Amino acid sequence: DAGITQSPRYKITETGRQVTLMCHQTWSHSYMFWYRQDLGHGLRLIYYSAAADITDKGEVPDGYVVSRSKTENFPLTLESATRSQTSVYFCASSISGKQETQYFGPGTRLLVL
Amino acid sequence: QQPVQSPQAVILREGEDAVINCSSSKALYSVHWYRQKHGEAPVFLMILLKGGEQKGHEKISASFNEKKQQSSLYLTASQLSYSGTYFCGADSSYKLIFGSGTRLLVRP
């Protein structure tokens, strides 16, 4: 019963490098979400996905790319990392998008030097 | 468009009550409440739906004023385990927009 997992849990990278954060859920939930959490801003939605091959932008999508070829995976890619992307990234999933509980992964702490 | 939470922080003695408010400028389908402890992921507490239905935690109550797009979370007889940051999530489409959080500290 793995639930929702994220990898890596911690990542240090340099400005300009490409970084991919992985998210995997075992519940076959339709919806998946990526958030970033910074002090003073709470949780901000980056991208979300309603199903495989269906993705849409959230509040702060610039500088990020997502894909969802399989229901259970929702990777988040920083194409050219910037220092402003230093943050804690949470992946979440829910059975459906509306009025349903979101279950969060443990988070990935990313530091961009 | 981010919902506004108040207060930003509150300190309680064990056994005291607290109210956390959440206000949105957009029409909402529902309001979600989550609690996050330091270094951990947010954990679901409650969903309040239009029409008054609630889903979630047995010991924590909340209200949702649909006309004002406001929700309040009521923490009664607080326990040490209630400490953490509370987030409301405004559901106006197929996604949640979270407030910036209310930090709650319960002291013995």
Tab-separated table of C-alpha atoms in Angstrom:
chain	number	residue	atom	x	y	z
A	1	ASP	CA	0.000	0.000	0.000
A	2	ALA	CA	2.481	2.619	-1.215
A	3	GLY	CA	-0.078	5.364	-1.854
A	4	ILE	CA	1.609	8.380	-3.360
A	5	THR	CA	5.370	8.665	-3.516
A	6	GLN	CA	7.800	11.294	-4.733
A	7	SER	CA	11.408	11.043	-5.781
A	8	PRO	CA	13.936	12.270	-5.098
A	9	ARG	CA	13.118	13.535	-1.625
A	10	TYR	CA	16.001	15.994	-1.709
A	11	LYS	CA	17.765	17.509	-4.700
A	12	ILE	CA	20.505	20.060	-5.141
A	13	THR	CA	21.153	21.368	-8.621
A	14	GLU	CA	22.711	24.316	-10.374
A	15	THR	CA	21.153	27.164	-12.284
A	16	GLY	CA	20.426	26.239	-15.885
A	17	ARG	CA	20.266	22.488	-15.364
A	18	GLN	CA	17.232	20.393	-16.196
A	19	VAL	CA	15.620	18.650	-13.253
A	20	THR	CA	12.778	16.133	-13.208
A	21	LEU	CA	10.751	15.413	-10.099
A	22	MET	CA	8.823	12.177	-10.086
A	23	CYS	CA	5.410	11.429	-8.654
A	24	HIS	CA	3.791	7.996	-8.543
A	25	GLN	CA	0.438	6.923	-7.104
A	26	THR	CA	-0.973	3.435	-6.711
A	27	TRP	CA	-4.647	4.306	-6.263
A	28	SER	CA	-5.525	4.835	-9.938
A	29	HIS	CA	-6.742	8.316	-9.089
A	30	SER	CA	-7.795	10.307	-12.126
A	31	TYR	CA	-6.512	13.685	-10.988
A	32	MET	CA	-2.966	14.599	-10.089
A	33	PHE	CA	-1.507	17.928	-9.042
A	34	TRP	CA	1.836	19.641	-8.529
A	35	TYR	CA	2.252	22.364	-5.923
A	36	ARG	CA	5.181	24.379	-4.729
A	37	GLN	CA	5.386	25.661	-1.194
A	38	ASP	CA	7.353	28.735	-0.210
A	39	LEU	CA	7.333	30.668	3.034
A	40	GLY	CA	4.581	33.255	3.024
A	41	HIS	CA	2.846	31.852	-0.056
A	42	GLY	CA	1.358	28.624	1.164
A	43	LEU	CA	0.721	26.016	-1.520
A	44	ARG	CA	0.611	27.244	-5.109
A	45	LEU	CA	-0.661	25.066	-7.919
A	46	ILE	CA	1.798	24.607	-10.788
A	47	TYR	CA	0.035	22.124	-13.065
A	48	TYR	CA	-2.665	19.534	-12.796
A	49	SER	CA	-3.902	16.604	-14.816
A	50	ALA	CA	-7.404	15.211	-15.148
A	51	ALA	CA	-6.296	11.953	-16.790
A	52	ALA	CA	-3.520	10.480	-18.866
A	53	ASP	CA	-2.536	12.893	-21.649
A	54	ILE	CA	-4.691	15.704	-20.205
A	55	THR	CA	-2.860	18.468	-18.382
A	56	ASP	CA	-3.586	22.092	-17.603
A	57	LYS	CA	-1.851	25.083	-16.069
A	58	GLY	CA	-2.282	26.190	-12.497
A	59	GLU	CA	-1.345	29.453	-10.825
A	60	VAL	CA	2.425	29.421	-11.434
A	61	PRO	CA	3.260	27.258	-14.503
A	62	ASP	CA	6.112	29.312	-16.002
A	63	GLY	CA	9.400	27.442	-16.143
A	64	TYR	CA	7.798	24.029	-15.631
A	65	VAL	CA	6.736	21.231	-17.962
A	66	VAL	CA	4.583	18.222	-17.125
A	67	SER	CA	3.516	15.066	-18.881
A	68	ARG	CA	1.238	12.211	-18.029
A	69	SER	CA	1.574	9.206	-20.315
A	70	LYS	CA	0.350	6.796	-17.622
A	71	THR	CA	-2.357	7.331	-15.018
A	72	GLU	CA	-0.039	6.541	-12.138
A	73	ASN	CA	2.853	8.858	-13.020
A	74	PHE	CA	3.008	12.633	-13.228
A	75	PRO	CA	6.568	13.942	-13.604
A	76	LEU	CA	7.413	17.619	-13.255
A	77	THR	CA	10.363	18.990	-15.218
A	78	LEU	CA	12.219	22.214	-14.652
A	79	GLU	CA	13.720	22.766	-18.095
A	80	SER	CA	16.338	25.288	-16.975
A	81	ALA	CA	16.355	25.639	-13.209
A	82	THR	CA	16.520	29.079	-11.636
A	83	ARG	CA	17.199	30.077	-8.030
A	84	SER	CA	13.621	31.268	-7.692
A	85	GLN	CA	12.540	27.661	-8.187
A	86	THR	CA	14.143	26.654	-4.900
A	87	SER	CA	11.163	25.335	-2.998
A	88	VAL	CA	9.398	22.314	-1.574
A	89	TYR	CA	7.375	20.535	-4.230
A	90	PHE	CA	4.331	18.457	-3.371
A	91	CYS	CA	2.489	16.099	-5.615
A	92	ALA	CA	-1.121	15.208	-4.830
A	93	SER	CA	-3.859	13.042	-6.272
A	94	SER	CA	-7.619	12.736	-5.968
A	95	ILE	CA	-10.284	10.383	-7.234
A	96	SER	CA	-11.865	13.173	-9.240
A	97	GLY	CA	-11.188	16.860	-9.476
A	98	LYS	CA	-14.168	18.355	-7.786
A	99	GLN	CA	-15.137	18.146	-4.139
A	100	GLU	CA	-12.796	15.280	-3.422
A	101	THR	CA	-9.984	14.869	-0.953
A	102	GLN	CA	-6.493	15.458	-2.249
A	103	TYR	CA	-3.820	13.114	-0.917
A	104	PHE	CA	-0.349	14.582	-0.777
A	105	GLY	CA	2.990	12.932	-1.312
A	106	PRO	CA	5.862	13.500	1.137
A	107	GLY	CA	7.394	16.315	-0.897
A	108	THR	CA	10.685	17.011	-2.654
A	109	ARG	CA	12.991	19.679	-1.287
A	110	LEU	CA	14.785	21.324	-4.199
A	111	LEU	CA	17.706	23.702	-3.845
A	112	VAL	CA	18.947	25.537	-6.929
A	113	LEU	CA	22.385	27.057	-6.515
B	1	GLN	CA	-7.485	35.106	-6.351
B	2	GLN	CA	-5.834	33.327	-3.453
B	3	PRO	CA	-8.293	33.001	-0.555
B	4	VAL	CA	-7.496	35.131	2.463
B	5	GLN	CA	-7.012	33.432	5.792
B	6	SER	CA	-7.148	35.018	9.220
B	7	PRO	CA	-5.558	35.143	11.649
B	8	GLN	CA	-2.087	34.501	10.278
B	9	ALA	CA	-1.002	32.954	13.549
B	10	VAL	CA	-2.533	32.038	16.883
B	11	ILE	CA	-1.180	30.661	20.151
B	12	LEU	CA	-3.439	28.711	22.481
B	13	ARG	CA	-3.248	26.950	25.778
B	14	GLU	CA	-4.323	23.328	25.721
B	15	GLY	CA	-8.092	23.146	26.077
B	16	GLU	CA	-8.797	26.573	24.567
B	17	ASP	CA	-10.825	27.179	21.432
B	18	ALA	CA	-9.850	28.812	18.170
B	19	VAL	CA	-11.516	29.901	14.948
B	20	ILE	CA	-9.724	30.162	11.617
B	21	ASN	CA	-11.395	32.074	8.816
B	22	CYS	CA	-11.113	31.773	5.056
B	23	SER	CA	-12.567	34.182	2.531
B	24	SER	CA	-12.663	33.929	-1.245
B	25	SER	CA	-13.488	36.502	-3.903
B	26	LYS	CA	-14.712	33.818	-6.306
B	27	ALA	CA	-17.817	31.656	-6.243
B	28	LEU	CA	-16.963	28.306	-4.719
B	29	TYR	CA	-18.140	24.742	-5.224
B	30	SER	CA	-16.615	23.729	-1.943
B	31	VAL	CA	-14.014	24.624	0.669
B	32	HIS	CA	-11.308	22.220	1.784
B	33	TRP	CA	-9.299	22.350	4.996
B	34	TYR	CA	-5.877	20.790	5.490
B	35	ARG	CA	-3.384	20.724	8.332
B	36	GLN	CA	0.349	20.552	7.850
B	37	LYS	CA	2.893	19.806	10.535
B	38	HIS	CA	6.431	21.069	10.194
B	39	GLY	CA	8.387	19.120	7.595
B	40	GLU	CA	5.427	16.983	6.619
B	41	ALA	CA	2.860	16.888	3.848
B	42	PRO	CA	-0.554	18.518	4.239
B	43	VAL	CA	-3.215	16.201	5.593
B	44	PHE	CA	-6.902	16.396	4.767
B	45	LEU	CA	-9.276	17.554	7.504
B	46	MET	CA	-12.601	18.452	5.964
B	47	ILE	CA	-14.568	19.394	2.880
B	48	LEU	CA	-17.557	21.695	3.058
B	49	LEU	CA	-19.917	21.504	0.135
B	50	LYS	CA	-22.572	23.845	-1.126
B	51	GLY	CA	-25.840	22.959	0.525
B	52	GLY	CA	-24.291	22.296	3.901
B	53	GLU	CA	-22.879	18.819	3.522
B	54	GLN	CA	-19.598	18.147	5.291
B	55	LYS	CA	-17.096	15.372	4.851
B	56	GLY	CA	-14.193	14.804	7.164
B	57	HIS	CA	-12.837	14.998	10.651
B	58	GLU	CA	-15.073	14.034	13.580
B	59	LYS	CA	-13.566	16.320	16.205
B	60	ILE	CA	-13.170	19.455	14.121
B	61	SER	CA	-16.115	21.403	12.818
B	62	ALA	CA	-16.457	24.047	10.167
B	63	SER	CA	-18.981	26.217	8.423
B	64	PHE	CA	-19.400	27.470	4.878
B	65	ASN	CA	-21.334	30.638	4.065
B	66	GLU	CA	-22.071	30.234	0.364
B	67	LYS	CA	-23.423	33.735	-0.091
B	68	LYS	CA	-20.322	35.368	1.354
B	69	GLN	CA	-17.881	32.719	0.040
B	70	GLN	CA	-16.494	32.391	3.536
B	71	SER	CA	-15.586	29.404	5.662
B	72	SER	CA	-14.572	29.060	9.288
B	73	LEU	CA	-12.794	26.182	10.995
B	74	TYR	CA	-13.626	25.655	14.668
B	75	LEU	CA	-11.075	23.989	16.897
B	76	THR	CA	-12.595	23.289	20.297
B	77	ALA	CA	-10.862	22.041	23.409
B	78	SER	CA	-7.562	22.178	21.547
B	79	GLN	CA	-4.994	19.460	22.045
B	80	LEU	CA	-1.240	19.630	21.636
B	81	SER	CA	-1.602	17.571	18.468
B	82	TYR	CA	-3.602	20.387	16.854
B	83	SER	CA	-0.430	22.437	16.414
B	84	GLY	CA	0.509	23.042	12.810
B	85	THR	CA	-0.375	25.224	9.861
B	86	TYR	CA	-3.938	25.165	8.612
B	87	PHE	CA	-4.746	25.818	4.974
B	88	CYS	CA	-8.065	26.394	3.351
B	89	GLY	CA	-8.469	25.456	-0.280
B	90	ALA	CA	-10.988	27.241	-2.473
B	91	ASP	CA	-12.552	24.961	-5.043
B	92	SER	CA	-14.030	27.021	-7.878
B	93	SER	CA	-13.289	24.615	-10.721
B	94	TYR	CA	-11.462	21.278	-10.936
B	95	LYS	CA	-8.580	22.521	-8.825
B	96	LEU	CA	-7.846	23.984	-5.407
B	97	ILE	CA	-6.340	27.373	-4.735
B	98	PHE	CA	-4.928	27.470	-1.220
B	99	GLY	CA	-4.697	30.324	1.226
B	100	SER	CA	-1.344	31.268	2.714
B	101	GLY	CA	-2.087	29.419	5.936
B	102	THR	CA	-2.719	30.007	9.634
B	103	ARG	CA	-0.032	28.877	12.051
B	104	LEU	CA	-1.481	27.395	15.218
B	105	LEU	CA	0.565	26.604	18.309
B	106	VAL	CA	-1.003	24.827	21.258
B	107	ARG	CA	0.977	25.023	24.474
B	108	PRO	CA	0.577	22.833	27.583
